[in-house]
């Protein structure tokens, strides 16, 4: 038996670093999902969301943003995604988060494999876009992991050469 001080705490793979805006979208992951095992993590992304909140009058920065995450326990999981709030019409800021109308992107971290996957989603409720009244996922299908290969390398082929050592990785 290990004492609590001897346990190595592993931080979550999907770490949401957004400020809370007060606006959320509920995404339900039903217990019928067959590819998940307890301890696997689910990340909810917006590929063109607001990356960080702006000051009044500044243009927002758009990009892929993790808007929520949760850990699968084997039972239904409810995750609240942070939604962007645009207060610019009132002289205020644009707050970070997912943007209404954008597609919901789901990624899964398989803890046992230590691998992140993009997944295809079967929606039992909603169309899969941010702003839907309710979103429910009945199944996920793995779309593929990261395939990384050493494509080329160069290591001191000749003395006095001006070409630096390098390794080229291909994904």
Coordinates of N, CA and C in Angstrom, one line a residue:
X1 N 0.9 -1.2 0.0 CA 0.0 0.0 0.0 C 0.9 1.2 0.0
X2 N 0.6 2.2 -0.9 CA 1.4 3.4 -1.0 C 0.7 4.5 -0.2
X3 N 1.5 5.3 0.5 CA 1.1 6.4 1.2 C 0.8 7.5 0.2
X4 N -0.1 8.4 0.5 CA -0.5 9.5 -0.4 C 0.7 10.3 -0.9
X5 N 1.7 10.5 0.0 CA 2.9 11.2 -0.4 C 3.8 10.5 -1.4
X6 N 3.6 9.1 -1.5 CA 4.4 8.3 -2.5 C 3.8 8.2 -3.8
X7 N 2.5 8.7 -4.0 CA 1.8 8.6 -5.2 C 2.3 9.7 -6.1
X8 N 2.5 9.4 -7.4 CA 2.9 10.4 -8.4 C 1.6 10.9 -9.0
X9 N 1.4 12.2 -8.8 CA 0.2 12.8 -9.4 C 0.5 13.2 -10.8
X10 N -0.3 12.7 -11.7 CA -0.1 13.0 -13.1 C -1.1 14.1 -13.5
X11 N -0.6 15.2 -14.1 CA -1.6 16.3 -14.5 C -2.4 15.8 -15.6
X12 N -3.6 16.4 -15.8 CA -4.4 16.0 -16.9 C -3.8 16.3 -18.3
X13 N -4.1 15.5 -19.3 CA -3.6 15.8 -20.6 C -4.2 17.0 -21.2
X14 N -5.5 17.2 -21.1 CA -6.2 18.3 -21.5 C -6.4 19.3 -20.4
X15 N -5.7 20.4 -20.4 CA -5.7 21.4 -19.3 C -6.3 22.7 -19.8
X16 N -7.5 23.0 -19.4 CA -8.2 24.2 -19.9 C -7.6 25.4 -19.2
X17 N -7.2 26.3 -20.0 CA -6.5 27.5 -19.5 C -7.3 28.8 -19.8
X18 N -8.6 28.7 -20.0 CA -9.4 29.9 -20.3 C -10.0 30.5 -19.1
X19 N -10.2 31.8 -19.1 CA -10.9 32.4 -18.1 C -12.4 32.1 -18.2
X20 N -13.1 31.9 -17.1 CA -14.5 31.6 -17.1 C -15.2 32.9 -17.6
X21 N -16.2 32.7 -18.5 CA -17.0 33.8 -19.1 C -18.4 33.9 -18.5
X22 N -18.8 32.9 -17.9 CA -20.2 32.8 -17.4 C -21.2 32.3 -18.4
X23 N -20.8 32.0 -19.6 CA -21.6 31.4 -20.6 C -21.0 30.0 -21.0
X24 N -21.9 29.0 -21.0 CA -21.5 27.6 -21.2 C -22.4 26.9 -22.1
X25 N -21.9 25.8 -22.7 CA -22.7 24.9 -23.5 C -22.5 23.5 -22.9
X26 N -23.6 22.8 -22.6 CA -23.5 21.5 -22.0 C -23.4 20.5 -23.1
X27 N -22.3 19.6 -23.0 CA -22.1 18.5 -23.9 C -22.2 17.2 -23.1
X28 N -23.1 16.3 -23.5 CA -23.3 15.1 -22.7 C -22.7 13.9 -23.5
X29 N -21.9 13.2 -22.8 CA -21.3 11.9 -23.3 C -22.0 10.8 -22.7
X30 N -22.8 10.1 -23.5 CA -23.6 9.0 -23.0 C -22.8 7.7 -22.6
X31 N -23.4 7.0 -21.7 CA -22.7 5.8 -21.2 C -22.6 4.7 -22.3
X32 N -23.2 4.9 -23.5 CA -23.2 3.9 -24.6 C -21.9 4.0 -25.3
X33 N -21.0 4.9 -25.1 CA -19.8 5.1 -25.8 C -18.9 3.9 -25.5
X34 N -18.5 3.2 -26.6 CA -17.8 1.9 -26.4 C -16.2 2.0 -26.5
X35 N -15.7 3.1 -27.0 CA -14.2 3.1 -27.1 C -13.5 3.7 -25.9
X36 N -14.2 4.2 -25.0 CA -13.6 4.8 -23.8 C -13.4 3.9 -22.7
X37 N -12.3 4.0 -21.9 CA -12.1 3.3 -20.7 C -11.9 4.3 -19.6
X38 N -12.3 3.9 -18.3 CA -12.1 4.8 -17.2 C -10.7 5.3 -17.2
X39 N -10.6 6.6 -17.0 CA -9.3 7.3 -17.0 C -8.9 8.0 -18.3
X40 N -9.6 7.6 -19.4 CA -9.5 8.4 -20.6 C -10.0 9.8 -20.5
X41 N -9.4 10.7 -21.2 CA -9.8 12.1 -21.1 C -10.5 12.5 -22.4
X42 N -11.4 13.4 -22.3 CA -12.1 14.0 -23.5 C -11.9 15.5 -23.5
X43 N -11.4 16.0 -24.6 CA -11.2 17.4 -24.8 C -12.2 18.0 -25.8
X44 N -12.8 19.1 -25.5 CA -13.8 19.7 -26.4 C -13.1 21.0 -27.0
X45 N -12.9 21.1 -28.3 CA -12.2 22.2 -28.9 C -13.1 22.9 -29.9
X46 N -12.8 24.2 -30.1 CA -13.3 25.0 -31.2 C -12.1 25.4 -32.1
X47 N -12.1 24.9 -33.3 CA -11.0 25.1 -34.2 C -10.8 26.6 -34.6
X48 N -11.8 27.4 -34.4 CA -11.7 28.8 -34.7 C -12.4 29.7 -33.6
X49 N -12.1 29.4 -32.4 CA -12.6 30.1 -31.3 C -11.8 31.3 -30.9
X50 N -12.2 32.0 -29.8 CA -11.5 33.2 -29.3 C -10.4 32.6 -28.4
X51 N -9.1 32.8 -28.7 CA -8.0 32.2 -28.0 C -7.8 32.9 -26.6
X52 N -7.9 34.2 -26.6 CA -7.8 34.9 -25.3 C -8.7 36.2 -25.3
X53 N -9.1 36.6 -24.2 CA -10.0 37.8 -24.1 C -9.2 39.0 -24.5
X54 N -10.0 40.0 -25.1 CA -9.4 41.2 -25.6 C -9.8 42.4 -24.7
X55 N -9.0 43.4 -24.9 CA -9.4 44.7 -24.2 C -10.4 45.4 -25.1
X56 N -11.2 46.3 -24.6 CA -12.2 47.0 -25.4 C -11.5 47.7 -26.6
X57 N -12.0 47.5 -27.8 CA -11.5 48.1 -29.0 C -10.4 47.3 -29.7
X58 N -9.9 46.2 -29.1 CA -8.9 45.3 -29.8 C -9.7 44.2 -30.6
X59 N -9.0 43.8 -31.7 CA -9.6 42.7 -32.5 C -9.3 41.4 -31.8
X60 N -10.2 40.5 -31.8 CA -10.0 39.2 -31.1 C -9.0 38.3 -31.9
X61 N -8.3 37.4 -31.2 CA -7.4 36.5 -31.9 C -8.2 35.1 -32.0
X62 N -8.3 34.6 -33.2 CA -9.0 33.4 -33.5 C -8.0 32.2 -33.6
X63 N -8.4 31.0 -33.2 CA -7.5 29.8 -33.4 C -8.1 28.7 -32.7
X64 N -7.4 27.5 -32.7 CA -7.9 26.4 -32.0 C -7.8 26.6 -30.5
X65 N -8.9 26.3 -29.8 CA -8.9 26.6 -28.3 C -9.6 25.4 -27.6
X66 N -9.0 24.9 -26.6 CA -9.6 23.9 -25.7 C -10.6 24.6 -24.8
X67 N -11.9 24.3 -24.9 CA -12.9 25.0 -24.2 C -13.5 24.2 -23.0
X68 N -13.1 22.9 -22.9 CA -13.6 22.1 -21.8 C -12.9 20.7 -21.9
X69 N -12.9 20.1 -20.8 CA -12.4 18.7 -20.7 C -13.0 18.0 -19.6
X70 N -12.9 16.6 -19.7 CA -13.4 15.8 -18.6 C -12.7 14.4 -18.6
X71 N -12.8 13.7 -17.5 CA -12.3 12.3 -17.5 C -13.4 11.3 -17.4
X72 N -13.3 10.3 -18.3 CA -14.3 9.3 -18.4 C -14.2 8.3 -17.2
X73 N -15.4 8.0 -16.6 CA -15.4 7.1 -15.5 C -16.2 5.8 -15.8
X74 N -16.7 5.7 -17.0 CA -17.5 4.6 -17.4 C -19.0 4.9 -17.4
X75 N -19.4 6.0 -16.8 CA -20.8 6.4 -16.8 C -21.0 7.7 -17.6
X76 N -22.2 8.1 -17.8 CA -22.5 9.3 -18.5 C -21.7 10.5 -17.9
X77 N -21.2 11.3 -18.8 CA -20.3 12.4 -18.4 C -20.9 13.7 -19.0
X78 N -21.1 14.7 -18.2 CA -21.6 16.0 -18.6 C -20.4 17.0 -18.5
X79 N -20.1 17.7 -19.6 CA -19.0 18.7 -19.6 C -19.6 20.0 -20.1
X80 N -19.3 21.1 -19.4 CA -19.7 22.4 -19.8 C -18.6 23.1 -20.5
X81 N -18.8 23.5 -21.8 CA -17.8 24.2 -22.6 C -17.9 25.7 -22.4
X82 N -16.8 26.3 -22.3 CA -16.8 27.8 -22.1 C -17.1 28.5 -23.4
X83 N -18.1 29.3 -23.4 CA -18.5 30.0 -24.6 C -17.9 31.5 -24.6
X84 N -17.6 32.0 -25.8 CA -17.1 33.3 -25.9 C -18.3 34.3 -25.7
X85 N -18.0 35.4 -25.2 CA -19.0 36.5 -25.1 C -18.5 37.8 -25.7
X86 N -19.2 38.3 -26.7 CA -18.8 39.5 -27.4 C -19.5 40.7 -26.8
X87 N -18.8 41.6 -26.1 CA -19.4 42.8 -25.5 C -19.0 44.0 -26.3
X88 N -18.4 43.8 -27.5 CA -17.8 45.0 -28.2 C -18.9 46.0 -28.6
X89 N -20.1 45.5 -28.9 CA -21.2 46.4 -29.3 C -21.5 47.4 -28.1
X90 N -21.1 47.1 -26.9 CA -21.3 48.0 -25.8 C -20.1 48.6 -25.3
X91 N -19.0 48.6 -26.1 CA -17.7 49.2 -25.7 C -16.9 48.3 -24.8
X92 N -17.3 47.0 -24.7 CA -16.6 46.1 -23.8 C -15.6 45.2 -24.6
X93 N -15.1 44.2 -23.9 CA -14.2 43.2 -24.5 C -14.9 42.1 -25.2
X94 N -14.1 41.3 -25.9 CA -14.5 40.0 -26.4 C -13.9 39.0 -25.6
X95 N -14.7 38.2 -24.9 CA -14.2 37.2 -24.0 C -13.9 35.8 -24.7
X96 N -12.8 35.2 -24.2 CA -12.4 33.9 -24.8 C -13.4 32.8 -24.7
X97 N -13.2 31.8 -25.7 CA -14.1 30.6 -25.6 C -14.6 30.2 -27.0
X98 N -15.5 29.3 -27.1 CA -16.1 28.8 -28.3 C -17.0 29.8 -28.9
X99 N -17.1 29.8 -30.2 CA -18.0 30.8 -30.9 C -19.2 30.1 -31.5
X100 N -20.4 30.7 -31.2 CA -21.7 30.2 -31.8 C -21.5 29.9 -33.3
X101 N -22.0 28.7 -33.7 CA -22.0 28.4 -35.1 C -20.8 27.6 -35.5
X102 N -19.7 27.6 -34.8 CA -18.6 26.8 -35.1 C -18.8 25.3 -34.8
X103 N -18.1 24.4 -35.5 CA -18.2 23.0 -35.2 C -17.5 22.6 -33.9
X104 N -18.1 21.7 -33.2 CA -17.5 21.1 -32.0 C -16.5 20.0 -32.5
X105 N -15.3 20.2 -32.0 CA -14.2 19.2 -32.3 C -13.9 18.4 -31.0
X106 N -13.9 17.1 -31.1 CA -13.7 16.2 -29.9 C -12.4 15.5 -30.1
X107 N -11.5 15.5 -29.1 CA -10.3 14.7 -29.1 C -10.3 13.9 -27.8
X108 N -9.7 12.7 -27.9 CA -9.7 11.7 -26.8 C -8.2 11.4 -26.5
X109 N -7.9 11.4 -25.2 CA -6.6 11.0 -24.7 C -6.8 9.6 -24.1
X110 N -6.2 8.6 -24.8 CA -6.3 7.2 -24.3 C -5.2 7.0 -23.3
X111 N -5.6 7.0 -22.0 CA -4.6 7.0 -20.9 C -3.7 5.7 -21.0
X112 N -4.3 4.6 -21.3 CA -3.5 3.3 -21.3 C -2.5 3.3 -22.5
X113 N -2.8 4.0 -23.5 CA -1.9 4.1 -24.7 C -1.0 5.3 -24.7
X114 N -1.3 6.3 -23.8 CA -0.7 7.6 -23.8 C -0.6 8.2 -25.2
X115 N -1.8 8.2 -25.9 CA -2.0 8.7 -27.2 C -3.2 9.5 -27.4
X116 N -3.1 10.6 -28.1 CA -4.2 11.5 -28.4 C -4.8 11.2 -29.7
X117 N -6.1 11.1 -29.8 CA -6.8 10.8 -31.0 C -7.9 11.9 -31.3
X118 N -8.0 12.2 -32.6 CA -9.2 13.0 -33.1 C -10.2 11.9 -33.3
X119 N -11.5 12.2 -33.1 CA -12.5 11.2 -33.2 C -13.7 11.7 -34.1
X120 N -14.4 10.8 -34.7 CA -15.6 11.1 -35.4 C -16.7 10.9 -34.3
X121 N -17.7 11.7 -34.4 CA -18.8 11.8 -33.4 C -20.1 11.4 -34.0
X122 N -20.9 10.6 -33.2 CA -22.3 10.3 -33.5 C -23.1 11.1 -32.5
X123 N -23.8 12.1 -33.0 CA -24.6 13.0 -32.2 C -26.0 12.4 -32.0
X124 N -26.5 12.1 -30.8 CA -27.8 11.7 -30.5 C -28.8 12.9 -30.3
X125 N -28.2 14.0 -30.0 CA -29.0 15.3 -29.9 C -28.1 16.4 -30.3
X126 N -28.6 17.3 -31.1 CA -27.9 18.4 -31.7 C -27.2 18.1 -33.0
X127 N -26.7 19.2 -33.6 CA -26.0 19.0 -34.9 C -24.5 19.0 -34.8
X128 N -23.9 19.2 -33.6 CA -22.5 19.3 -33.5 C -21.9 20.6 -33.7
X129 N -22.7 21.7 -33.5 CA -22.2 23.0 -33.6 C -22.4 23.8 -32.2
X130 N -21.4 24.6 -31.9 CA -21.6 25.4 -30.7 C -22.8 26.3 -30.9
X131 N -23.6 26.4 -29.8 CA -24.8 27.2 -29.9 C -26.1 26.4 -29.9
X132 N -25.9 25.0 -30.2 CA -27.1 24.1 -30.2 C -27.7 24.2 -28.8
X133 N -29.0 24.0 -28.7 CA -29.6 24.0 -27.4 C -29.1 22.9 -26.5
X134 N -28.9 21.7 -27.1 CA -28.4 20.5 -26.3 C -27.5 19.7 -27.3
X135 N -26.4 19.2 -26.8 CA -25.5 18.3 -27.5 C -25.3 17.1 -26.7
X136 N -25.6 15.9 -27.4 CA -25.4 14.6 -26.7 C -24.6 13.7 -27.7
X137 N -23.6 13.0 -27.2 CA -22.8 12.1 -28.0 C -23.1 10.7 -27.6
X138 N -23.5 9.9 -28.6 CA -23.8 8.5 -28.3 C -22.7 7.5 -28.6
X139 N -21.8 8.0 -29.5 CA -20.6 7.1 -29.9 C -19.5 8.0 -30.4
X140 N -18.3 7.5 -30.2 CA -17.1 8.1 -30.8 C -16.3 7.0 -31.5
X141 N -15.7 7.4 -32.6 CA -14.9 6.5 -33.4 C -13.6 7.1 -33.6
X142 N -12.5 6.3 -33.3 CA -11.1 6.8 -33.4 C -10.8 7.1 -34.9
X143 N -10.3 8.3 -35.1 CA -9.9 8.8 -36.5 C -8.5 8.6 -36.8
X144 N -7.6 8.4 -35.7 CA -6.2 8.2 -36.0 C -5.4 8.9 -34.9
X145 N -4.2 8.4 -34.7 CA -3.3 9.0 -33.7 C -2.2 9.8 -34.4
X146 N -1.2 10.1 -33.7 CA -0.1 10.8 -34.3 C 0.9 9.8 -34.8
X147 N 1.3 10.0 -36.1 CA 2.3 9.1 -36.7 C 3.5 9.9 -36.9
X148 N 4.5 9.7 -36.1 CA 5.8 10.4 -36.1 C 6.9 9.5 -36.6
X149 N 7.7 10.1 -37.5 CA 8.8 9.3 -38.1 C 10.0 10.2 -38.2
X150 N 11.2 9.7 -38.0 CA 12.4 10.4 -38.4 C 12.6 10.3 -39.9
X151 N 12.4 11.5 -40.5 CA 12.4 11.5 -42.0 C 13.8 11.7 -42.6
X152 N 14.6 12.5 -41.9 CA 16.0 12.8 -42.4 C 16.8 13.2 -41.2
X153 N 18.1 12.9 -41.2 CA 19.0 13.5 -40.2 C 20.4 13.7 -40.8
X154 N 21.1 14.6 -40.2 CA 22.4 15.0 -40.6 C 23.3 15.2 -39.4
X155 N 24.4 14.4 -39.3 CA 25.2 14.5 -38.1 C 26.7 14.5 -38.5
X156 N 27.3 15.7 -38.5 CA 28.7 15.9 -38.8 C 29.3 15.0 -39.9
X157 N 28.8 15.1 -41.1 CA 29.3 14.3 -42.2 C 30.8 14.6 -42.5
X158 N 31.1 15.9 -42.4 CA 32.5 16.2 -42.7 C 33.0 17.3 -41.8
X159 N 34.2 17.3 -41.4 CA 34.8 18.3 -40.5 C 34.9 19.6 -41.2
X160 N 34.6 20.7 -40.5 CA 34.7 22.0 -41.1 C 33.6 22.4 -41.9
X161 N 32.5 21.6 -42.0 CA 31.3 22.0 -42.8 C 30.5 23.0 -42.0
X162 N 29.8 23.9 -42.8 CA 29.0 24.9 -42.1 C 27.6 24.5 -41.9
X163 N 27.2 23.2 -42.3 CA 25.9 22.7 -42.1 C 25.7 22.2 -40.7
X164 N 24.7 22.7 -40.0 CA 24.6 22.3 -38.6 C 24.0 20.9 -38.5
X165 N 24.1 20.2 -37.4 CA 23.5 18.9 -37.1 C 22.0 19.2 -37.1
X166 N 21.2 18.2 -37.6 CA 19.7 18.4 -37.5 C 19.0 17.0 -37.6
X167 N 17.8 17.0 -37.2 CA 16.9 15.9 -37.3 C 15.6 16.4 -37.9
X168 N 15.0 15.8 -38.9 CA 13.8 16.2 -39.5 C 12.7 15.2 -39.1
X169 N 11.7 15.6 -38.4 CA 10.6 14.7 -38.0 C 9.4 15.0 -38.9
X170 N 8.8 13.9 -39.4 CA 7.6 14.0 -40.2 C 6.4 13.5 -39.4
X171 N 5.3 14.2 -39.5 CA 4.0 13.8 -38.8 C 3.1 13.4 -39.9

